[in-house]
Tab-separated table of C-alpha atoms (C1' of nucleotides) in Angstrom:
chain	number	residue	atom	x	y	z
A	1	MET	CA	97.083	103.606	146.698
A	2	LYS	CA	95.726	100.121	146.155
A	3	THR	CA	97.648	97.996	143.673
A	4	GLU	CA	94.722	97.498	141.385
A	5	ASP	CA	93.891	101.188	141.298
A	6	THR	CA	97.490	102.092	140.489
A	7	LYS	CA	97.792	99.399	137.851
A	8	SER	CA	94.548	100.555	136.328
A	9	LYS	CA	95.682	104.174	136.234
A	10	ILE	CA	99.003	103.191	134.645
A	11	LEU	CA	97.132	101.202	132.011
A	12	ASP	CA	94.837	104.161	131.352
A	13	VAL	CA	97.725	106.551	130.827
A	14	ALA	CA	99.764	104.111	128.774
A	15	GLN	CA	96.850	103.367	126.468
A	16	ASP	CA	96.138	107.058	126.035
A	17	LEU	CA	99.771	107.752	125.157
A	18	ILE	CA	99.988	104.890	122.672
A	19	GLN	CA	96.824	106.041	120.952
A	20	ARG	CA	98.241	109.555	120.654
A	21	ILE	CA	101.977	109.185	120.034
A	22	GLY	CA	102.568	105.451	119.563
A	23	VAL	CA	104.282	102.847	121.699
A	24	ASN	CA	107.804	103.722	120.556
A	25	ALA	CA	107.439	107.365	121.482
A	26	MET	CA	105.837	106.506	124.826
A	27	SER	CA	108.141	106.099	127.843
A	28	TYR	CA	107.939	105.160	131.502
A	29	HIS	CA	108.952	108.752	132.189
A	30	HIS	CA	105.839	110.044	130.400
A	31	ILE	CA	103.656	107.675	132.346
A	32	SER	CA	105.220	108.503	135.697
A	33	GLU	CA	104.542	112.219	135.195
A	34	ALA	CA	100.911	111.636	134.242
A	35	VAL	CA	100.233	109.115	137.025
A	36	GLY	CA	102.205	110.933	139.689
A	37	ILE	CA	104.534	108.122	140.724
A	38	ARG	CA	108.157	107.359	139.903
A	39	LYS	CA	109.473	105.275	137.040
A	40	ALA	CA	110.646	102.522	139.404
A	41	SER	CA	107.100	102.172	140.711
A	42	ILE	CA	105.797	101.553	137.213
A	43	HIS	CA	108.411	98.821	136.837
A	44	HIS	CA	107.110	97.273	140.057
A	45	HIS	CA	103.705	96.764	138.436
A	46	PHE	CA	104.918	96.129	134.902
A	47	PRO	CA	108.568	94.960	134.966
A	48	ARG	CA	109.123	95.203	131.217
A	49	LYS	CA	107.536	97.636	128.771
A	50	GLU	CA	106.390	94.603	126.831
A	51	ASP	CA	104.397	93.426	129.896
A	52	LEU	CA	102.665	96.764	130.069
A	53	LEU	CA	101.834	96.727	126.365
A	54	GLU	CA	100.344	93.249	126.579
A	55	GLU	CA	98.131	94.209	129.494
A	56	VAL	CA	96.940	97.318	127.696
A	57	LEU	CA	96.086	95.232	124.640
A	58	LYS	CA	94.258	92.521	126.564
A	59	ARG	CA	92.155	95.047	128.451
A	60	TYR	CA	91.415	97.013	125.282
A	61	GLN	CA	90.212	93.991	123.365
A	62	LEU	CA	88.075	92.760	126.274
A	63	GLY	CA	86.392	96.136	126.624
A	64	PHE	CA	85.872	96.549	122.914
A	65	THR	CA	84.498	93.045	122.473
A	66	LYS	CA	82.054	93.540	125.295
A	67	ILE	CA	80.575	96.672	123.742
A	68	VAL	CA	80.464	95.165	120.266
A	69	ASP	CA	78.721	92.064	121.546
A	70	GLN	CA	76.104	94.227	123.230
A	71	ILE	CA	75.460	95.868	119.882
A	72	ILE	CA	75.241	92.578	118.008
A	73	ASP	CA	73.038	90.933	120.622
A	74	SER	CA	70.618	93.862	120.690
A	75	ASP	CA	67.362	94.005	118.724
A	76	LEU	CA	68.505	96.955	116.665
A	77	SER	CA	68.298	96.769	112.885
A	78	PRO	CA	71.462	95.609	111.077
A	79	THR	CA	71.877	99.095	109.660
A	80	THR	CA	71.751	100.652	113.114
A	81	LYS	CA	74.071	97.953	114.459
A	82	LEU	CA	76.670	98.751	111.833
A	83	ARG	CA	76.247	102.443	112.513
A	84	ARG	CA	76.693	101.919	116.258
A	85	TYR	CA	79.768	99.790	115.568
A	86	MET	CA	81.340	102.478	113.397
A	87	GLU	CA	80.476	105.087	116.015
A	88	LEU	CA	82.832	103.283	118.412
A	89	PHE	CA	85.669	104.334	116.137
A	90	GLU	CA	84.273	107.806	115.702
A	91	ALA	CA	84.106	108.152	119.485
A	92	THR	CA	87.863	107.580	119.757
A	93	LEU	CA	88.444	110.504	117.439
A	94	GLN	CA	86.288	112.734	119.607
A	95	GLU	CA	88.091	111.968	122.864
A	96	GLY	CA	90.412	114.472	124.489
A	97	ASN	CA	92.334	116.654	122.100
A	98	HIS	CA	91.015	114.851	119.029
A	99	ASP	CA	94.414	113.317	118.431
A	100	LYS	CA	93.692	109.690	119.290
A	101	ALA	CA	93.424	106.823	116.844
A	102	CYS	CA	92.517	103.202	117.504
A	103	LEU	CA	95.047	101.495	119.765
A	104	CYS	CA	95.488	98.654	117.316
A	105	GLY	CA	95.588	100.957	114.326
A	106	MET	CA	98.567	102.715	115.876
A	107	LEU	CA	100.216	99.417	116.727
A	108	GLY	CA	99.628	98.146	113.215
A	109	ALA	CA	102.201	100.662	112.059
A	110	GLU	CA	104.619	99.704	114.844
A	111	LEU	CA	103.912	96.000	114.550
A	112	THR	CA	107.418	94.982	113.504
A	113	THR	CA	108.936	96.702	116.545
A	114	ILE	CA	106.864	95.086	119.297
A	115	GLY	CA	107.151	91.626	120.795
A	116	SER	CA	105.536	88.677	119.075
A	117	SER	CA	103.137	88.223	121.964
A	118	SER	CA	101.838	91.773	121.653
A	119	ALA	CA	101.812	91.488	117.867
A	120	GLY	CA	99.634	88.398	118.228
A	121	LEU	CA	97.165	90.338	120.288
A	122	VAL	CA	96.954	93.067	117.666
A	123	LYS	CA	96.335	90.494	114.949
A	124	SER	CA	93.670	88.837	117.070
A	125	PHE	CA	91.970	92.223	117.470
A	126	TYR	CA	91.891	92.590	113.700
A	127	LYS	CA	90.501	89.110	113.179
A	128	GLU	CA	87.851	89.431	115.852
A	129	ASN	CA	86.612	92.752	114.531
A	130	GLU	CA	86.383	91.461	110.998
A	131	ASP	CA	84.355	88.516	112.283
A	132	LYS	CA	81.994	90.815	114.153
A	133	ILE	CA	81.414	92.927	111.057
A	134	VAL	CA	80.727	89.732	109.117
A	135	GLN	CA	78.029	88.857	111.643
A	136	ILE	CA	76.362	92.231	111.223
A	137	LEU	CA	76.581	92.134	107.446
A	138	LYS	CA	75.116	88.622	107.292
A	139	GLN	CA	72.165	89.689	109.404
A	140	GLY	CA	71.573	92.608	107.079
A	141	VAL	CA	71.810	90.525	103.956
A	142	GLU	CA	69.437	87.903	105.377
A	143	GLN	CA	66.899	90.558	106.308
A	144	GLY	CA	67.279	92.196	102.912
A	145	VAL	CA	68.302	95.557	104.315
A	146	PHE	CA	71.872	95.325	102.961
A	147	LYS	CA	71.993	95.027	99.217
A	148	PHE	CA	75.513	94.810	97.840
A	149	PRO	CA	77.290	92.572	95.341
A	150	GLY	CA	80.298	90.397	96.082
A	151	ASP	CA	81.723	88.708	99.132
A	152	VAL	CA	80.651	89.388	102.707
A	153	LYS	CA	84.031	88.600	104.308
A	154	LEU	CA	85.985	90.809	101.927
A	155	THR	CA	83.448	93.577	102.443
A	156	ALA	CA	83.859	93.254	106.195
A	157	LYS	CA	87.638	93.403	105.877
A	158	MET	CA	87.265	96.450	103.682
A	159	ILE	CA	85.046	98.204	106.182
A	160	PHE	CA	87.444	97.447	109.025
A	161	SER	CA	90.383	98.675	106.930
A	162	PHE	CA	88.528	101.874	106.106
A	163	LEU	CA	87.706	102.466	109.769
A	164	GLU	CA	91.303	101.949	110.947
A	165	GLY	CA	92.804	103.920	108.079
A	166	GLY	CA	90.118	106.572	108.291
A	167	LEU	CA	90.924	107.334	111.904
A	168	LEU	CA	94.562	108.014	111.021
A	169	ILE	CA	93.735	110.136	107.977
A	170	VAL	CA	90.936	112.163	109.533
A	171	ARG	CA	92.985	112.696	112.683
A	172	ALA	CA	95.774	114.127	110.530
A	173	GLN	CA	93.398	116.393	108.646
A	174	GLY	CA	91.637	117.572	111.756
A	175	ASN	CA	88.178	117.532	110.185
A	176	LEU	CA	86.295	115.118	112.403
A	177	LYS	CA	82.972	115.581	110.629
A	178	GLN	CA	84.373	113.814	107.591
A	179	PHE	CA	84.590	110.555	109.500
A	180	ARG	CA	80.842	110.588	109.984
A	181	GLY	CA	80.496	111.462	106.340
A	182	MET	CA	82.472	108.369	105.399
A	183	MET	CA	80.373	106.250	107.750
A	184	ASN	CA	77.202	107.378	105.976
A	185	GLN	CA	78.774	106.889	102.572
A	186	CYS	CA	79.748	103.358	103.618
A	187	LEU	CA	76.158	102.538	104.475
A	188	LYS	CA	75.026	103.931	101.133
A	189	LEU	CA	77.490	101.742	99.251
A	190	LEU	CA	76.054	98.740	101.103
A	191	GLY	CA	72.595	99.715	99.888
A	192	ALA	CA	71.579	100.181	103.514
A	193	VAL	CA	70.049	103.650	103.374
B	1	MET	CA	131.027	108.147	95.955
B	2	LYS	CA	129.311	111.116	94.361
B	3	THR	CA	127.244	113.221	96.692
B	4	GLU	CA	124.009	112.691	94.813
B	5	ASP	CA	124.479	108.933	94.647
B	6	THR	CA	125.159	108.738	98.377
B	7	LYS	CA	122.249	110.983	99.225
B	8	SER	CA	120.021	108.916	97.020
B	9	LYS	CA	121.120	105.670	98.639
B	10	ILE	CA	120.566	107.107	102.100
B	11	LEU	CA	117.078	108.203	101.079
B	12	ASP	CA	116.366	104.739	99.694
B	13	VAL	CA	117.399	103.008	102.888
B	14	ALA	CA	115.661	105.504	105.154
B	15	GLN	CA	112.416	105.201	103.229
B	16	ASP	CA	112.593	101.434	103.314
B	17	LEU	CA	113.180	101.458	107.074
B	18	ILE	CA	110.347	103.867	107.769
B	19	GLN	CA	107.954	101.779	105.699
B	20	ARG	CA	108.949	98.680	107.656
B	21	ILE	CA	109.555	99.782	111.241
B	22	GLY	CA	108.496	103.414	111.394
B	23	VAL	CA	110.438	106.641	111.744
B	24	ASN	CA	110.782	106.435	115.530
B	25	ALA	CA	112.334	102.975	115.405
B	26	MET	CA	114.647	103.931	112.561
B	27	SER	CA	118.089	105.308	113.483
B	28	TYR	CA	121.164	106.713	111.771
B	29	HIS	CA	122.921	103.571	112.958
B	30	HIS	CA	120.528	101.372	110.989
B	31	ILE	CA	121.045	103.479	107.894
B	32	SER	CA	124.817	103.524	108.205
B	33	GLU	CA	124.960	99.737	108.337
B	34	ALA	CA	122.739	99.352	105.277
B	35	VAL	CA	124.476	102.056	103.238
B	36	GLY	CA	127.989	101.155	104.330
B	37	ILE	CA	129.117	104.537	105.640
B	38	ARG	CA	129.411	105.945	109.147
B	39	LYS	CA	126.758	107.783	111.107
B	40	ALA	CA	128.704	111.059	110.878
B	41	SER	CA	128.632	110.840	107.102
B	42	ILE	CA	124.849	110.595	107.116
B	43	HIS	CA	124.759	113.742	109.224
B	44	HIS	CA	126.924	115.448	106.612
B	45	HIS	CA	124.193	114.921	104.022
B	46	PHE	CA	121.210	115.266	106.344
B	47	PRO	CA	122.223	117.197	109.493
B	48	ARG	CA	119.058	116.494	111.437
B	49	LYS	CA	116.815	113.473	111.278
B	50	GLU	CA	113.986	115.820	110.484
B	51	ASP	CA	115.854	116.986	107.326
B	52	LEU	CA	116.165	113.399	106.187
B	53	LEU	CA	112.510	112.700	106.819
B	54	GLU	CA	111.417	115.748	104.847
B	55	GLU	CA	113.540	114.779	101.860
B	56	VAL	CA	112.202	111.234	101.917
B	57	LEU	CA	108.668	112.587	101.982
B	58	LYS	CA	109.188	115.084	99.163
B	59	ARG	CA	110.769	112.471	96.931
B	60	TYR	CA	108.063	109.921	97.750
B	61	GLN	CA	105.231	112.258	96.909
B	62	LEU	CA	106.896	113.426	93.673
B	63	GLY	CA	107.408	109.844	92.513
B	64	PHE	CA	103.941	108.761	93.508
B	65	THR	CA	102.265	111.733	91.895
B	66	LYS	CA	104.144	111.158	88.653
B	67	ILE	CA	102.920	107.560	88.357
B	68	VAL	CA	99.360	108.451	89.352
B	69	ASP	CA	99.237	111.239	86.788
B	70	GLN	CA	100.381	108.829	84.104
B	71	ILE	CA	97.485	106.581	85.028
B	72	ILE	CA	94.944	109.406	85.038
B	73	ASP	CA	96.219	110.918	81.752
B	74	SER	CA	96.134	107.545	79.999
B	75	ASP	CA	93.263	106.399	77.816
B	76	LEU	CA	92.421	103.475	80.076
B	77	SER	CA	88.871	103.025	81.273
B	78	PRO	CA	88.032	104.594	84.647
B	79	THR	CA	87.655	101.106	86.059
B	80	THR	CA	91.136	100.118	84.931
B	81	LYS	CA	92.532	103.437	86.117
B	82	LEU	CA	91.173	102.848	89.587
B	83	ARG	CA	92.479	99.312	89.539
B	84	ARG	CA	95.946	100.478	88.454
B	85	TYR	CA	95.879	103.108	91.171
B	86	MET	CA	95.021	100.566	93.833
B	87	GLU	CA	97.719	98.264	92.485
B	88	LEU	CA	100.294	100.889	93.457
B	89	PHE	CA	99.410	100.186	97.069
B	90	GLU	CA	99.313	96.456	96.484
B	91	ALA	CA	102.807	96.657	94.974
B	92	THR	CA	104.176	98.106	98.215
B	93	LEU	CA	102.913	95.079	100.050
B	94	GLN	CA	104.674	92.783	97.619
B	95	GLU	CA	108.093	94.408	97.927
B	96	GLY	CA	110.938	92.793	99.823
B	97	ASN	CA	109.877	90.739	102.811
B	98	HIS	CA	106.207	91.714	102.497
B	99	ASP	CA	106.484	93.874	105.588
B	100	LYS	CA	106.214	97.309	104.042
B	101	ALA	CA	103.234	99.637	104.255
B	102	CYS	CA	102.709	103.018	102.617
B	103	LEU	CA	105.259	105.575	103.842
B	104	CYS	CA	102.521	108.040	104.735
B	105	GLY	CA	100.341	105.383	106.299
B	106	MET	CA	103.156	104.602	108.693
B	107	LEU	CA	103.762	108.279	109.384
B	108	GLY	CA	100.049	108.823	109.968
B	109	ALA	CA	100.452	106.798	113.143
B	110	GLU	CA	103.576	108.695	114.153
B	111	LEU	CA	102.241	112.061	113.057
B	112	THR	CA	102.242	113.668	116.496
B	113	THR	CA	105.922	112.825	117.015
B	114	ILE	CA	107.371	114.333	113.835
B	115	GLY	CA	108.067	117.985	112.996
B	116	SER	CA	105.291	120.171	111.712
B	117	SER	CA	106.994	120.503	108.354
B	118	SER	CA	107.055	116.743	107.827
B	119	ALA	CA	103.545	116.435	109.170
B	120	GLY	CA	102.450	118.983	106.595
B	121	LEU	CA	103.946	116.859	103.844
B	122	VAL	CA	102.079	113.788	105.068
B	123	LYS	CA	98.813	115.715	105.118
B	124	SER	CA	99.474	117.032	101.637
B	125	PHE	CA	100.036	113.454	100.432
B	126	TYR	CA	96.649	112.504	101.847
B	127	LYS	CA	94.909	115.461	100.237
B	128	GLU	CA	96.545	114.955	96.861
B	129	ASN	CA	95.644	111.285	96.732
B	130	GLU	CA	92.045	111.938	97.668
B	131	ASP	CA	91.877	114.501	94.881
B	132	LYS	CA	93.312	112.034	92.370
B	133	ILE	CA	90.761	109.416	93.322
B	134	VAL	CA	88.024	112.019	92.958
B	135	GLN	CA	89.230	112.649	89.392
B	136	ILE	CA	89.046	108.964	88.548
B	137	LEU	CA	85.647	108.529	90.155
B	138	LYS	CA	84.217	111.545	88.331
B	139	GLN	CA	85.406	110.165	85.004
B	140	GLY	CA	83.741	106.859	85.786
B	141	VAL	CA	80.492	108.439	86.872
B	142	GLU	CA	80.378	110.653	83.777
B	143	GLN	CA	80.978	107.663	81.515
B	144	GLY	CA	78.377	105.668	83.395
B	145	VAL	CA	80.775	102.869	84.324
B	146	PHE	CA	80.682	103.701	88.018
B	147	LYS	CA	77.221	103.449	89.500
B	148	PHE	CA	77.114	104.244	93.186
B	149	PRO	CA	74.904	106.401	95.408
B	150	GLY	CA	76.110	109.286	97.530
B	151	ASP	CA	78.986	111.720	97.446
B	152	VAL	CA	82.082	111.369	95.248
B	153	LYS	CA	84.502	113.138	97.591
B	154	LEU	CA	83.483	111.080	100.594
B	155	THR	CA	83.714	107.924	98.525
B	156	ALA	CA	87.221	108.905	97.434
B	157	LYS	CA	88.238	109.536	101.038
B	158	MET	CA	86.777	106.201	101.993
B	159	ILE	CA	88.719	104.408	99.278
B	160	PHE	CA	91.941	106.102	100.290
B	161	SER	CA	91.319	105.259	103.950
B	162	PHE	CA	90.648	101.659	103.064
B	163	LEU	CA	93.862	101.447	101.023
B	164	GLU	CA	96.031	102.935	103.786
B	165	GLY	CA	94.382	100.940	106.537
B	166	GLY	CA	94.249	97.816	104.417
B	167	LEU	CA	98.002	97.827	103.921
B	168	LEU	CA	98.560	97.858	107.676
B	169	ILE	CA	95.980	95.178	108.389
B	170	VAL	CA	96.905	92.823	105.552
B	171	ARG	CA	100.597	93.261	106.340
B	172	ALA	CA	99.896	92.172	109.907
B	173	GLN	CA	97.886	89.178	108.810
B	174	GLY	CA	100.389	88.115	106.194
B	175	ASN	CA	97.791	87.150	103.630
B	176	LEU	CA	98.620	89.391	100.689
B	177	LYS	CA	95.992	87.916	98.410
B	178	GLN	CA	93.311	89.460	100.545
B	179	PHE	CA	94.376	92.930	99.526
B	180	ARG	CA	93.564	92.138	95.909
B	181	GLY	CA	90.297	90.640	97.120
B	182	MET	CA	89.424	93.925	98.793
B	183	MET	CA	90.361	95.847	95.671
B	184	ASN	CA	87.946	93.787	93.612
B	185	GLN	CA	85.259	94.083	96.248
B	186	CYS	CA	85.754	97.845	96.208
B	187	LEU	CA	85.137	97.954	92.460
B	188	LYS	CA	82.005	95.845	92.901
B	189	LEU	CA	80.637	98.227	95.524
B	190	LEU	CA	81.152	101.077	93.051
B	191	GLY	CA	79.102	99.178	90.499
B	192	ALA	CA	82.173	99.045	88.284
B	193	VAL	CA	82.346	95.338	87.500
C	1	DG	C1'	133.104	113.446	101.677
C	2	DT	C1'	134.312	110.299	105.057
C	3	DC	C1'	136.317	109.134	109.098
C	4	DT	C1'	137.214	108.556	114.632
C	5	DA	C1'	135.908	110.115	118.828
C	6	DT	C1'	132.887	111.936	121.944
C	7	DA	C1'	129.444	114.885	123.976
C	8	DG	C1'	124.913	114.925	126.006
C	9	DC	C1'	120.670	113.084	126.595
C	10	DG	C1'	116.706	109.842	127.321
C	11	DC	C1'	115.679	105.363	127.581
C	12	DG	C1'	114.483	100.597	129.989
C	13	DA	C1'	115.689	98.352	133.833
C	14	DT	C1'	117.632	97.114	138.576
C	15	DA	C1'	119.361	97.494	143.586
C	16	DG	C1'	118.327	98.475	147.902
C	17	DA	C1'	116.357	101.697	151.600
C	18	DC	C1'	112.019	102.881	153.782
D	1	DG	C1'	104.233	99.876	147.241
D	2	DT	C1'	107.042	103.668	146.562
D	3	DC	C1'	111.112	105.852	146.755
D	4	DT	C1'	116.339	107.515	145.429
D	5	DA	C1'	120.149	106.375	142.945
D	6	DT	C1'	122.388	104.401	139.297
D	7	DC	C1'	123.748	101.300	135.565
D	8	DG	C1'	124.342	100.480	130.687
D	9	DC	C1'	122.782	101.251	126.389
D	10	DG	C1'	121.330	103.566	122.059
D	11	DC	C1'	120.213	107.664	120.280
D	12	DT	C1'	120.973	112.463	117.760
D	13	DA	C1'	124.339	115.434	116.910
D	14	DT	C1'	128.995	117.792	116.737
D	15	DA	C1'	134.239	118.551	116.554
D	16	DG	C1'	138.108	117.980	114.173
D	17	DA	C1'	141.574	114.999	111.494
D	18	DC	C1'	142.398	113.168	106.882
DNA sequence: GTCTATAGCGCGATAGAC
DNA sequence: GTCTATCGCGCTATAGAC
C-alpha cells in the first residue's frame, strides 16, 4: 500500500481510538489490529507515539477549521451559522457507536500526560474555536439577531466550554437528543430564536 | 498507622492524581511514593485498582452532595446559591498547582476504559448535579430573579456541561480568572444580574 | 498492616531480514 | 514498506515473611 494511504489510515484509526478511549488507553497494538499491519510498521510511519498524536491533532484542526470557515464565510444568518457550528459537535456524537467525543475534549483531560508540543496544539484548537464563535456572535449582535447582555468573548468561551463538556456528559448518559436540546436552549439564551 | 487513616490518605492521593493526570495515567507506584508506603500495602487496602476508583468516587460524590445541599437549604438568594455552586468548581481550579479539574469531568473522558460500576457512579454524579441545578433554577424562576426563555432542565444541563468543560479548557489555558468571567456571564444570560 | 520479591502481562520502541 | 523477534520498562496483582 502507498505510504500516504497507510499513513492516512493509521491517522484515521488513531483519531477514532483517542476520541473513544483516550490517548493513554490507545496503543500501537490496537491500531495495528484495526489497520491490518504490524506494530513495527506503524513505528516506521510514526516513530514515537508523540509523533502520531501531533499528526492527528494537526490534521484534525485543519479539517475542522476548513469546515468552520465555510460556515462563517457563507451567507447564512448568524443564528444558522451558530447552529451549523454546534452541529459539528453533535455530528461527532452521532458517529459510529455513539461513544465518541471531540478529539480535543478528550485530550483536555489527558493534557498533563502528553508532550508539550501536542498540548500546544490542543490549546491552539481551543483558542481558534473561541475566536470563530466570537466572529459568529459579533455578526449576530451587529445584525440585531442576537440579543444578550454581557461580554461577547466570555459568551463565546462559555459556548465552547458547554459544547466540549456537553459531548462528554451526553455521551456518558447515552441520550443523544439532549445535545440538540441544549443547542436550542443555547440559542434561546442568546435571544436568537 | 491506623487502617482508616491510611485508607483515607490513599484516597486523598488517588483522587488528587486522577484530577490532575487521569485514572489511566495514575498508578499504584505514584500513590505509594506520595503516601510513603509500598505498592503491596495499597493493594492490602484496595485489592484492585477498580476498588480504589469506586471508593474515591463514592467519597467524592458524598462530599460534594453535602456541600451542595447546604447551599440549596440555605436562605441565600437563588442568584447567590447558583454563584456559590459554581464557585465549587472554580475552587477545584484554584487548588494546588492549578492543574486539577473535576474528578468526574476527567473520568468522563476515560469513561469507556473504567469498570461499569465506576462508570455508573460517574453518571450518577452527572445526574445528581443536574438535578441540583434544576432545583436552584426553579427557585430563581419562581421568585422572579431568573428571567430566561426555554426549558429549565436543558438549561441546567447546559450549565453543568459548561462547568465541566470550562474546567478542562481554562485549566489548559492557564487563565483562571476567565472561569469567574464565564460564571458571571452565565448569570447574565439567565437574567440574574 | 507493612514489607520484599516476583509473577505475568502489555506497552513503546528498535534491530535486522526480506 | 512490512515483517519477525526481542529488548527493557512499568504496570496490576499476588505470595509469603515479619
